Amino acid sequence: MVDLARFLTGLAVGVAFSTPVGPVNILCLQRAFRFGPLAGLAAGLGAVAADALFAAVAVFGLTAVSGFVEGHSAWLQLLGGLLLVAFGLRVAGAHPHLDGGTAERRSLSATAAASFGMTLTNPATALGMLALVGSLGDWAPEPGDWLAAGFFVVGVAAGGAAWWFAAATAVGILRDRMTDAALARVNLIAGAVLIGCGVVILVRPLLA
């Protein structure tokens, strides 16, 4: 049976983790900027694979230790909400630079592997995913519901892949118009969304 709610929650998480412009995302945008949409998409999918792996570790791990999560759900939601607000403020205030430079063309598989490795070795991404999944509360898969957990992880991968398909295509088509100011606007919007999600998580216990 399809758990649409958990899939859509994962979809939102996948988009949220793919949108902010950081080092890995700059690599993805640079590839699309220099070599076209396919190169950018390959880099993006490498990052998405790592995000989905972190999501799987978080959601299946939290399901396995459901007793701890249920006993500390209030603290986990508070921590997750605060981290999202802090991360959103940092993203909104960042000023990324997109410089074509002298990047060398790589195979699509090598590009994907590079972004996968960069994301996998970024502790901020891992901690962010763990905090977010731990703070979802009722939106997260129920403890022991492995099918729902699977749909959540698939949603994370689908959300990230959809974002990078759109982003790589847009950058490939509009590469002559892409500027640092445009990336800054993307970060501002992404930061506002993350802050909003964090605020919602923080106020949910007060409304219950």
Tab-separated table of N, CA and C in Angstrom, residues 1 9 44-45 75 110-111 114 129 132 142 166 187 202 208:
chain	number	residue	atom	x	y	z
A	1	MET	N	0.844	-1.200	0.000
A	1	MET	CA	0.000	0.000	0.000
A	1	MET	C	0.873	1.241	0.000
A	9	THR	N	6.188	13.908	2.466
A	9	THR	CA	7.070	14.475	3.488
A	9	THR	C	8.525	14.316	3.063
A	44	GLY	N	24.290	16.664	-9.479
A	44	GLY	CA	23.186	16.759	-8.540
A	44	GLY	C	22.731	15.402	-8.041
A	45	LEU	N	22.675	14.427	-8.935
A	45	LEU	CA	22.223	13.091	-8.538
A	45	LEU	C	23.217	12.423	-7.598
A	75	TRP	N	12.339	17.153	23.197
A	75	TRP	CA	13.679	17.720	23.072
A	75	TRP	C	14.195	17.615	21.641
A	110	ALA	N	32.038	10.151	-13.169
A	110	ALA	CA	33.054	10.753	-12.306
A	110	ALA	C	32.514	12.004	-11.623
A	111	THR	N	31.708	12.766	-12.343
A	111	THR	CA	31.093	13.958	-11.761
A	111	THR	C	30.148	13.577	-10.632
A	114	ALA	N	32.098	12.413	-7.587
A	114	ALA	CA	32.731	13.518	-6.864
A	114	ALA	C	31.730	14.219	-5.942
A	129	MET	N	20.255	16.137	8.555
A	129	MET	CA	19.231	15.154	8.214
A	129	MET	C	18.742	14.433	9.464
A	132	LEU	N	16.540	16.836	11.438
A	132	LEU	CA	15.255	17.092	10.787
A	132	LEU	C	14.312	15.903	10.924
A	142	GLU	N	5.856	5.948	11.341
A	142	GLU	CA	5.598	5.376	12.661
A	142	GLU	C	6.680	4.348	13.007
A	166	ALA	N	15.341	20.217	-12.563
A	166	ALA	CA	14.871	21.562	-12.894
A	166	ALA	C	16.017	22.571	-12.868
A	187	ASN	N	19.462	31.486	-2.344
A	187	ASN	CA	19.783	31.220	-0.943
A	187	ASN	C	18.830	31.941	-0.004
A	202	LEU	N	8.857	24.306	15.956
A	202	LEU	CA	8.968	24.822	17.318
A	202	LEU	C	7.600	25.114	17.943
A	208	ALA	N	-0.566	21.770	20.288
A	208	ALA	CA	-1.145	20.436	20.510
A	208	ALA	C	-2.070	20.417	21.720
